[in-house]
Amino acid sequence: MTRAPQISAKLAGFGTTVFAEMSALAQRTGAINLGQGFPDTDGPAEVADAAIAAIRDGKNQYPPLPGIPELRAAVADHQARFWGQTLDPDTEVLITAGATEALSASLIGLCDTGDQVVAFEPTYDSYAAGIAMAGATLRPVVLRPDTDGIFRFDESDLRAAIRPSTRLLLLNTPHNPTGKVFDADELALIAELCVANDVIAVVDEVYEHLVFDGAHRQLASMPGMAERTITISSAGKTFSFTGWKVGWACGPAELLTPVRTAKQFMTFVNAGPFQHAVAVGLRLGDDFYEGYTATHLAKRDLLGSYLERAGFGLHAAQGTYFSTVDIEPVVARHDGLPADGVDFCLALPETAGVVAVPTQVFHDDPRHGTNIIRFCFAKQDETLIAAGERLVEAFA
Ligand code: PMP
Ligand code: GLN
């Protein structure tokens, strides 16, 4: 008798990601999709043209394992230009299949079975799965909205979580799904605890150019952190080409070597011609980067005004391209609306013709964040207006 196919114990419980589920729901129902985070317009034409030229020029075979030299140099220059980070492009930059592979390869390459990984939750969905694939254990520190709408953690929770047995701290700033941008004091505390407990930091900065309130600061720039931090980003968000899956990990050579070892058996390499195009993108002028931030700030405010008019409790989106809201005030005013975020989102195509993502699925303990849902505002203004009007019509 053959055994029934069964998912490994490591991945039991992960199922299909909420992003795929919610995009399928939008397609099935025809609702406006503000769920999965992706832009509905293409990025800069010169970057797209560079990809087409690279394909036509025959740049179609395996790129080198660490990535093409032009892209590694462009990443190093970008990190110096925007964040003052000094990197050797030959030994301190690794090109990956999106930020996702950089994250998984860091976890698999650096953690042993049973190691503890501290992360702030709600966590981006691949973190818990990446930690599980590495055989490690997630130790969450919960972010909760404060009275000013900004998500914060309790210092005592972080102090209790980071211990000498902690192998790694996984940080995402700007933070998906909350829109939080970790400030200098928070980063200083995290750095102090990483240094004191000899913890490696892995920092996901895919929204580095989407900071609206405050400033993007690197954990790697804090005292004692450069030598113990891997910084990860990707072309997906900044250049609005999420399907290209070109990402990178930066950090000291001794930390990147285990990441490269894991990465070479995951994809080996990917996206040869797109690597050439992303190198062009990273060297675009300040006008591109400033325009990108300003456009998304306006989109945040546009959608935010509708979310408030619809009666949701709007949280501060300091960065990223997501706004989160408290559904409680809307639920309180309407009979029959589900109070649980998952049920609210499953019903939302019917109640309002819009798709959003419940944030409780990003918590270890599903009792957290039950009243908070996330909308993506990286969409054309017409789409945001149409979705906003539907929400106002349904709930105001
Ligand atoms: N980290 C965060 C916080 C994200 O929101 C995403 C989704 N874009 C990723 C990583 C994955 O990035 P990529 O598509 O480059 O793999
Ligand atoms: N990062 C995107 C989000 O948070 C989705 C990426 C994905 O679908 N894996 O919505």
CSV table of C-alpha atoms and ligand atoms in Angstrom, one decimal:
chain,number,residue,atom,x,y,z
A,1,MET,CA,0.0,0.0,0.0
A,2,THR,CA,1.3,3.5,-0.8
A,3,ARG,CA,1.2,6.1,1.9
A,4,ALA,CA,-1.2,9.0,1.4
A,5,PRO,CA,0.7,12.1,0.4
A,6,GLN,CA,1.1,14.2,3.5
A,7,ILE,CA,2.7,17.5,4.2
A,8,SER,CA,5.8,17.4,6.4
A,9,ALA,CA,5.3,18.2,10.1
A,10,LYS,CA,7.5,21.3,9.5
A,11,LEU,CA,5.0,22.8,7.1
A,12,ALA,CA,1.7,21.4,8.5
A,13,GLY,CA,-0.6,24.3,9.1
A,14,PHE,CA,0.8,26.7,6.5
A,15,GLY,CA,-1.7,25.9,3.7
A,16,THR,CA,-2.1,28.5,1.0
A,17,THR,CA,-1.0,32.1,1.7
A,18,VAL,CA,-3.6,34.6,2.5
A,19,PHE,CA,-2.4,36.7,-0.4
A,20,ALA,CA,-3.2,34.0,-3.0
A,21,GLU,CA,-6.4,33.2,-1.2
A,22,MET,CA,-7.6,36.8,-1.2
A,23,SER,CA,-6.5,37.5,-4.9
A,24,ALA,CA,-8.5,34.4,-5.9
A,25,LEU,CA,-11.5,35.7,-3.9
A,26,ALA,CA,-11.2,39.0,-5.8
A,27,GLN,CA,-11.1,37.2,-9.2
A,28,ARG,CA,-14.0,35.0,-8.3
A,29,THR,CA,-16.2,37.8,-7.1
A,30,GLY,CA,-15.1,40.7,-9.3
A,31,ALA,CA,-14.4,42.8,-6.2
A,32,ILE,CA,-11.7,45.5,-6.2
A,33,ASN,CA,-8.5,43.9,-5.0
A,34,LEU,CA,-6.8,45.9,-2.3
A,35,GLY,CA,-5.6,42.7,-0.6
A,36,GLN,CA,-2.4,41.3,-2.0
A,37,GLY,CA,0.3,44.0,-2.1
A,38,PHE,CA,1.3,44.7,-5.7
A,39,PRO,CA,1.0,47.8,-7.9
A,40,ASP,CA,-1.4,47.9,-10.8
A,41,THR,CA,0.9,49.9,-13.0
A,42,ASP,CA,4.4,49.1,-14.4
A,43,GLY,CA,7.6,50.7,-13.2
A,44,PRO,CA,9.9,53.0,-15.1
A,45,ALA,CA,10.0,52.5,-18.9
A,46,GLU,CA,13.9,52.7,-19.0
A,47,VAL,CA,14.0,49.8,-16.6
A,48,ALA,CA,11.6,47.7,-18.6
A,49,ASP,CA,13.5,48.7,-21.8
A,50,ALA,CA,16.8,47.5,-20.2
A,51,ALA,CA,15.2,44.1,-19.5
A,52,ILE,CA,14.1,43.8,-23.1
A,53,ALA,CA,17.5,44.9,-24.4
A,54,ALA,CA,19.2,42.3,-22.1
A,55,ILE,CA,17.1,39.5,-23.5
A,56,ARG,CA,17.7,40.7,-27.1
A,57,ASP,CA,21.5,41.0,-26.3
A,58,GLY,CA,21.6,37.3,-25.3
A,59,LYS,CA,22.0,37.8,-21.6
A,60,ASN,CA,19.9,34.7,-21.1
A,61,GLN,CA,22.1,32.1,-19.5
A,62,TYR,CA,22.8,31.4,-15.8
A,63,PRO,CA,24.2,34.6,-14.2
A,64,PRO,CA,27.1,34.1,-11.7
A,65,LEU,CA,26.1,32.6,-8.3
A,66,PRO,CA,26.4,35.8,-6.3
A,67,GLY,CA,24.7,37.9,-9.1
A,68,ILE,CA,26.1,39.8,-12.1
A,69,PRO,CA,28.9,42.3,-11.1
A,70,GLU,CA,27.0,45.3,-12.5
A,71,LEU,CA,24.1,44.6,-10.2
A,72,ARG,CA,26.2,44.0,-7.1
A,73,ALA,CA,28.0,47.2,-7.8
A,74,ALA,CA,24.7,49.1,-8.3
A,75,VAL,CA,23.3,47.6,-5.0
A,76,ALA,CA,26.5,48.7,-3.1
A,77,ASP,CA,26.3,52.2,-4.6
A,78,HIS,CA,22.6,52.5,-3.8
A,79,GLN,CA,23.2,51.5,-0.1
A,80,ALA,CA,25.9,54.1,0.2
A,81,ARG,CA,23.9,56.8,-1.6
A,82,PHE,CA,20.8,56.5,0.4
A,83,TRP,CA,21.8,55.0,3.7
A,84,GLY,CA,25.5,55.6,4.0
A,85,GLN,CA,26.2,51.9,4.2
A,86,THR,CA,29.7,50.9,2.9
A,87,LEU,CA,29.8,47.5,1.2
A,88,ASP,CA,32.3,45.6,-0.9
A,89,PRO,CA,30.2,44.5,-3.9
A,90,ASP,CA,32.4,41.4,-4.4
A,91,THR,CA,32.0,39.9,-1.0
A,92,GLU,CA,29.2,41.8,0.8
A,93,VAL,CA,26.4,41.7,-1.7
A,94,LEU,CA,24.4,38.6,-2.8
A,95,ILE,CA,21.7,38.7,-5.4
A,96,THR,CA,18.7,36.5,-4.6
A,97,ALA,CA,15.3,35.4,-6.0
A,98,GLY,CA,13.5,38.2,-4.4
A,99,ALA,CA,13.6,39.2,-0.8
A,100,THR,CA,11.7,36.0,-0.1
A,101,GLU,CA,14.7,33.8,-1.0
A,102,ALA,CA,17.1,36.1,0.8
A,103,LEU,CA,15.0,35.7,4.0
A,104,SER,CA,14.6,31.9,3.7
A,105,ALA,CA,18.2,31.4,2.8
A,106,SER,CA,19.3,33.5,5.8
A,107,LEU,CA,17.2,31.4,8.1
A,108,ILE,CA,18.1,28.1,6.7
A,109,GLY,CA,21.8,29.0,6.3
A,110,LEU,CA,22.2,30.5,9.8
A,111,CYS,CA,19.8,28.6,12.1
A,112,ASP,CA,20.2,25.1,13.6
A,113,THR,CA,17.2,22.9,14.6
A,114,GLY,CA,15.7,24.3,17.7
A,115,ASP,CA,17.3,27.7,17.5
A,116,GLN,CA,15.1,30.6,18.5
A,117,VAL,CA,14.2,33.5,16.2
A,118,VAL,CA,12.7,36.7,17.6
A,119,ALA,CA,10.4,38.7,15.3
A,120,PHE,CA,7.8,41.4,15.7
A,121,GLU,CA,4.3,40.3,14.9
A,122,PRO,CA,2.1,40.6,12.9
A,123,THR,CA,4.9,39.1,10.8
A,124,TYR,CA,5.0,39.1,7.0
A,125,ASP,CA,3.7,35.6,6.0
A,126,SER,CA,6.9,34.0,4.8
A,127,TYR,CA,8.7,34.6,8.1
A,128,ALA,CA,6.9,31.9,10.1
A,129,ALA,CA,7.2,29.5,7.2
A,130,GLY,CA,10.9,30.3,6.7
A,131,ILE,CA,11.6,29.8,10.4
A,132,ALA,CA,9.8,26.5,10.3
A,133,MET,CA,11.7,25.3,7.2
A,134,ALA,CA,14.9,26.2,9.0
A,135,GLY,CA,13.8,23.9,11.9
A,136,ALA,CA,13.9,27.0,14.2
A,137,THR,CA,11.3,28.4,16.6
A,138,LEU,CA,9.5,31.7,16.3
A,139,ARG,CA,9.5,33.8,19.5
A,140,PRO,CA,7.1,36.7,18.7
A,141,VAL,CA,7.0,40.2,20.2
A,142,VAL,CA,3.6,41.7,19.6
A,143,LEU,CA,3.1,45.2,18.1
A,144,ARG,CA,-0.1,46.9,19.2
A,145,PRO,CA,-1.6,50.2,18.0
A,146,ASP,CA,-1.1,53.0,20.5
A,147,THR,CA,-3.5,55.9,21.1
A,148,ASP,CA,-1.8,57.9,18.3
A,149,GLY,CA,-2.4,55.0,15.8
A,150,ILE,CA,1.3,54.0,15.7
A,151,PHE,CA,2.1,50.4,16.4
A,152,ARG,CA,4.5,49.8,19.3
A,153,PHE,CA,5.9,47.0,21.4
A,154,ASP,CA,6.5,46.7,25.1
A,155,GLU,CA,10.2,47.0,26.0
A,156,SER,CA,9.7,44.3,28.6
A,157,ASP,CA,8.4,41.9,25.9
A,158,LEU,CA,11.5,42.5,23.8
A,159,ARG,CA,13.8,42.1,26.8
A,160,ALA,CA,12.1,38.8,27.7
A,161,ALA,CA,12.2,37.5,24.2
A,162,ILE,CA,15.9,38.2,23.4
A,163,ARG,CA,18.1,35.8,25.4
A,164,PRO,CA,21.5,34.2,25.1
A,165,SER,CA,19.7,31.2,23.5
A,166,THR,CA,18.4,33.5,20.7
A,167,ARG,CA,20.2,32.9,17.4
A,168,LEU,CA,18.6,35.5,15.3
A,169,LEU,CA,16.3,38.6,15.3
A,170,LEU,CA,14.2,39.2,12.2
A,171,LEU,CA,13.1,42.8,11.7
A,172,ASN,CA,11.0,44.4,9.0
A,173,THR,CA,11.1,48.2,8.8
A,174,PRO,CA,9.1,49.8,7.3
A,175,HIS,CA,6.8,47.1,8.6
A,176,ASN,CA,4.3,45.0,6.6
A,177,PRO,CA,1.4,44.8,7.5
A,178,THR,CA,1.2,47.6,10.2
A,179,GLY,CA,2.9,50.4,8.2
A,180,LYS,CA,5.2,51.0,11.2
A,181,VAL,CA,8.6,52.6,10.7
A,182,PHE,CA,10.9,51.7,13.6
A,183,ASP,CA,12.4,54.9,15.2
A,184,ALA,CA,15.9,55.6,16.4
A,185,ASP,CA,15.1,54.8,20.0
A,186,GLU,CA,13.5,51.5,19.1
A,187,LEU,CA,16.4,50.5,16.9
A,188,ALA,CA,18.9,51.5,19.6
A,189,LEU,CA,17.2,49.2,22.1
A,190,ILE,CA,17.1,46.3,19.6
A,191,ALA,CA,20.8,46.9,18.8
A,192,GLU,CA,21.7,47.0,22.4
A,193,LEU,CA,20.0,43.7,23.1
A,194,CYS,CA,21.4,42.0,19.9
A,195,VAL,CA,25.0,43.0,20.9
A,196,ALA,CA,24.5,42.0,24.6
A,197,ASN,CA,23.1,38.6,23.7
A,198,ASP,CA,25.3,38.0,20.6
A,199,VAL,CA,22.3,37.8,18.3
A,200,ILE,CA,22.5,38.1,14.5
A,201,ALA,CA,20.0,40.5,12.9
A,202,VAL,CA,18.3,40.0,9.6
A,203,VAL,CA,16.5,43.1,8.5
A,204,ASP,CA,13.9,43.2,5.7
A,205,GLU,CA,13.9,46.7,4.1
A,206,VAL,CA,11.8,46.1,1.0
A,207,TYR,CA,9.8,49.3,1.7
A,208,GLU,CA,12.9,51.4,2.3
A,209,HIS,CA,11.7,54.1,-0.2
A,210,LEU,CA,8.2,54.2,1.2
A,211,VAL,CA,8.6,56.2,4.4
A,212,PHE,CA,6.1,59.0,4.8
A,213,ASP,CA,6.5,60.0,8.5
A,214,GLY,CA,9.9,59.9,10.1
A,215,ALA,CA,12.9,58.5,8.3
A,216,HIS,CA,14.2,55.1,7.2
A,217,ARG,CA,17.0,54.1,9.5
A,218,GLN,CA,19.1,51.0,9.2
A,219,LEU,CA,19.6,48.7,12.2
A,220,ALA,CA,23.0,47.9,10.6
A,221,SER,CA,24.0,51.6,11.2
A,222,MET,CA,23.7,51.2,15.0
A,223,PRO,CA,26.8,50.7,17.2
A,224,GLY,CA,28.1,47.1,17.0
A,225,MET,CA,25.5,46.1,14.4
A,226,ALA,CA,27.3,46.3,11.0
A,227,GLU,CA,29.2,43.1,11.8
A,228,ARG,CA,26.2,41.2,12.9
A,229,THR,CA,23.5,42.3,10.4
A,230,ILE,CA,22.2,41.1,7.1
A,231,THR,CA,20.1,43.7,5.3
A,232,ILE,CA,17.7,42.5,2.7
A,233,SER,CA,15.7,44.3,0.0
A,234,SER,CA,14.3,43.8,-3.5
A,235,ALA,CA,13.5,45.5,-6.8
A,236,GLY,CA,9.8,44.3,-6.5
A,237,LYS,CA,8.5,47.2,-4.5
A,238,THR,CA,10.8,50.1,-5.5
A,239,PHE,CA,10.5,49.6,-9.2
A,240,SER,CA,7.0,48.1,-9.3
A,241,PHE,CA,8.1,44.9,-11.0
A,242,THR,CA,7.1,42.4,-8.3
A,243,GLY,CA,7.0,39.5,-10.8
A,244,TRP,CA,10.7,39.8,-11.6
A,245,LYS,CA,11.8,38.5,-8.2
A,246,VAL,CA,15.2,40.2,-8.0
A,247,GLY,CA,16.3,40.7,-4.4
A,248,TRP,CA,19.6,41.1,-2.5
A,249,ALA,CA,21.2,40.4,0.9
A,250,CYS,CA,24.0,42.7,2.1
A,251,GLY,CA,26.3,42.2,5.1
A,252,PRO,CA,29.7,41.0,6.2
A,253,ALA,CA,31.2,38.2,4.1
A,254,GLU,CA,31.3,35.7,7.0
A,255,LEU,CA,27.5,36.1,7.5
A,256,LEU,CA,26.7,36.0,3.7
A,257,THR,CA,28.6,32.8,3.1
A,258,PRO,CA,26.1,30.6,4.9
A,259,VAL,CA,23.2,32.5,3.1
A,260,ARG,CA,24.9,31.9,-0.3
A,261,THR,CA,25.4,28.2,0.6
A,262,ALA,CA,21.6,27.8,1.3
A,263,LYS,CA,20.6,29.9,-1.7
A,264,GLN,CA,22.7,27.9,-4.2
A,265,PHE,CA,20.6,24.8,-3.5
A,266,MET,CA,17.3,26.7,-3.5
A,267,THR,CA,17.4,28.4,-6.9
A,268,PHE,CA,21.1,28.6,-7.6
A,269,VAL,CA,20.5,31.8,-9.6
A,270,ASN,CA,17.5,33.5,-11.3
A,271,ALA,CA,16.3,36.3,-13.5
A,272,GLY,CA,19.5,36.8,-15.5
A,273,PRO,CA,18.2,39.6,-17.9
A,274,PHE,CA,16.2,41.3,-15.1
A,275,GLN,CA,19.4,41.6,-13.1
A,276,HIS,CA,20.8,43.9,-15.8
A,277,ALA,CA,17.6,46.0,-15.8
A,278,VAL,CA,17.5,46.4,-12.0
A,279,ALA,CA,21.1,47.6,-12.1
A,280,VAL,CA,19.8,50.4,-14.4
A,281,GLY,CA,16.9,51.1,-12.0
A,282,LEU,CA,19.1,51.4,-8.9
A,283,ARG,CA,21.1,54.2,-10.7
A,284,LEU,CA,18.0,56.3,-11.5
A,285,GLY,CA,18.1,59.9,-10.4
A,286,ASP,CA,16.7,61.4,-7.2
A,287,ASP,CA,13.7,62.6,-9.1
A,288,PHE,CA,12.5,59.0,-9.6
A,289,TYR,CA,12.9,58.1,-6.0
A,290,GLU,CA,11.4,61.3,-4.7
A,291,GLY,CA,8.5,60.9,-7.2
A,292,TYR,CA,7.9,57.3,-6.1
A,293,THR,CA,7.6,58.3,-2.4
A,294,ALA,CA,5.5,61.4,-3.1
A,295,THR,CA,3.1,59.5,-5.3
A,296,HIS,CA,2.5,56.8,-2.7
A,297,LEU,CA,2.1,59.4,0.1
A,298,ALA,CA,-0.7,61.0,-1.9
A,299,LYS,CA,-2.3,57.5,-2.5
A,300,ARG,CA,-2.1,56.8,1.3
A,301,ASP,CA,-3.9,60.0,2.0
A,302,LEU,CA,-6.5,59.4,-0.7
A,303,LEU,CA,-7.5,55.9,0.5
A,304,GLY,CA,-7.1,57.0,4.1
A,305,SER,CA,-9.8,59.7,3.7
A,306,TYR,CA,-12.3,57.2,2.4
A,307,LEU,CA,-11.4,54.7,5.1
A,308,GLU,CA,-12.1,57.4,7.7
A,309,ARG,CA,-15.3,58.4,6.0
A,310,ALA,CA,-16.5,54.8,5.9
A,311,GLY,CA,-16.1,54.8,9.7
A,312,PHE,CA,-13.1,52.6,10.2
A,313,GLY,CA,-10.5,53.4,13.0
A,314,LEU,CA,-7.6,54.4,10.8
A,315,HIS,CA,-4.1,53.6,12.1
A,316,ALA,CA,-0.9,55.5,11.1
A,317,ALA,CA,0.7,54.3,7.9
A,318,GLN,CA,4.1,55.8,8.5
A,319,GLY,CA,5.6,53.7,5.6
A,320,THR,CA,4.9,50.7,3.2
A,321,TYR,CA,2.0,50.7,0.8
A,322,PHE,CA,-0.5,49.4,3.3
A,323,SER,CA,-3.1,51.1,5.6
A,324,THR,CA,-4.5,49.1,8.5
A,325,VAL,CA,-7.8,49.8,10.2
A,326,ASP,CA,-9.8,48.8,13.2
A,327,ILE,CA,-13.1,47.3,12.0
A,328,GLU,CA,-14.8,47.6,15.4
A,329,PRO,CA,-16.5,51.0,14.9
A,330,VAL,CA,-18.0,49.8,11.6
A,331,VAL,CA,-19.1,46.5,13.1
A,332,ALA,CA,-20.7,48.3,16.0
A,333,ARG,CA,-22.9,50.5,13.8
A,334,HIS,CA,-24.2,47.7,11.5
A,335,ASP,CA,-26.2,44.6,12.3
A,336,GLY,CA,-24.9,41.3,11.1
A,337,LEU,CA,-21.3,42.3,10.2
A,338,PRO,CA,-18.7,39.8,11.4
A,339,ALA,CA,-16.5,41.1,14.3
A,340,ASP,CA,-13.7,38.8,13.4
A,341,GLY,CA,-11.3,40.2,10.8
A,342,VAL,CA,-11.0,36.9,8.8
A,343,ASP,CA,-14.8,36.6,8.5
A,344,PHE,CA,-15.1,40.4,7.8
A,345,CYS,CA,-12.7,40.1,4.9
A,346,LEU,CA,-14.3,36.9,3.5
A,347,ALA,CA,-17.7,38.8,3.6
A,348,LEU,CA,-16.2,42.1,2.3
A,349,PRO,CA,-16.6,41.3,-1.5
A,350,GLU,CA,-20.3,40.9,-0.9
A,351,THR,CA,-20.8,43.7,1.7
A,352,ALA,CA,-18.8,46.3,-0.2
A,353,GLY,CA,-17.3,44.8,-3.4
A,354,VAL,CA,-13.7,45.2,-2.1
A,355,VAL,CA,-11.0,42.7,-1.0
A,356,ALA,CA,-8.7,43.4,2.0
A,357,VAL,CA,-6.4,41.2,4.1
A,358,PRO,CA,-7.0,40.2,7.8
A,359,THR,CA,-3.9,40.8,9.9
A,360,GLN,CA,-4.7,38.2,12.5
A,361,VAL,CA,-3.3,35.5,10.2
A,362,PHE,CA,0.1,37.1,10.7
A,363,HIS,CA,0.1,36.4,14.4
A,364,ASP,CA,1.3,33.3,16.2
A,365,ASP,CA,-1.7,33.5,18.5
A,366,PRO,CA,-4.8,34.1,16.4
A,367,ARG,CA,-6.5,35.9,19.3
A,368,HIS,CA,-4.3,38.9,18.4
A,369,GLY,CA,-5.2,41.4,15.8
A,370,THR,CA,-8.7,40.0,15.3
A,371,ASN,CA,-10.2,43.5,14.7
A,372,ILE,CA,-7.5,44.7,12.3
A,373,ILE,CA,-7.5,44.5,8.5
A,374,ARG,CA,-5.1,45.8,5.8
A,375,PHE,CA,-5.7,47.6,2.6
A,376,CYS,CA,-3.1,48.1,-0.2
A,377,PHE,CA,-3.0,51.6,-1.6
A,378,ALA,CA,-0.4,51.0,-4.4
A,379,LYS,CA,-3.2,51.3,-7.0
A,380,GLN,CA,-4.2,53.8,-9.6
A,381,ASP,CA,-6.2,56.7,-8.1
A,382,GLU,CA,-9.3,55.6,-10.0
A,383,THR,CA,-9.2,52.2,-8.4
A,384,LEU,CA,-8.7,53.7,-4.9
A,385,ILE,CA,-11.6,56.1,-5.5
A,386,ALA,CA,-13.9,53.4,-6.8
A,387,ALA,CA,-13.0,51.1,-3.8
A,388,GLY,CA,-13.3,54.1,-1.4
A,389,GLU,CA,-16.7,55.0,-2.7
A,390,ARG,CA,-17.9,51.4,-2.3
A,391,LEU,CA,-16.7,51.3,1.3
A,392,VAL,CA,-18.3,54.6,2.2
A,393,GLU,CA,-21.6,53.6,0.5
A,394,ALA,CA,-21.6,50.2,2.4
A,395,PHE,CA,-20.5,51.4,5.9
A,396,ALA,CA,-20.8,55.2,6.4
B,1,PMP,N1,9.2,41.2,2.8
B,1,PMP,C1,8.1,41.9,2.9
B,1,PMP,C2,7.9,42.7,4.1
B,1,PMP,C3,7.1,42.0,1.9
B,1,PMP,O1,6.0,42.7,2.0
B,1,PMP,C4,7.4,41.2,0.7
B,1,PMP,C5,6.4,41.2,-0.4
B,1,PMP,N2,6.8,42.1,-1.3
B,1,PMP,C6,8.6,40.5,0.6
B,1,PMP,C7,9.4,40.4,1.7
B,1,PMP,C8,8.9,39.6,-0.6
B,1,PMP,O2,9.6,40.3,-1.5
B,1,PMP,P1,9.9,39.7,-2.9
B,1,PMP,O3,8.7,39.7,-3.8
B,1,PMP,O4,11.1,40.5,-3.4
B,1,PMP,O5,10.3,38.2,-2.7
B,2,GLN,N1,4.2,41.3,-0.1
B,2,GLN,C1,2.8,41.3,-0.6
B,2,GLN,C2,1.8,41.5,0.5
B,2,GLN,O1,2.2,41.7,1.6
B,2,GLN,C3,2.5,40.0,-1.3
B,2,GLN,C4,3.5,39.0,-1.7
B,2,GLN,C5,3.0,37.7,-1.9
B,2,GLN,O2,1.9,37.5,-2.4
B,2,GLN,N2,3.7,36.7,-1.5
B,2,GLN,O3,0.7,41.6,0.2
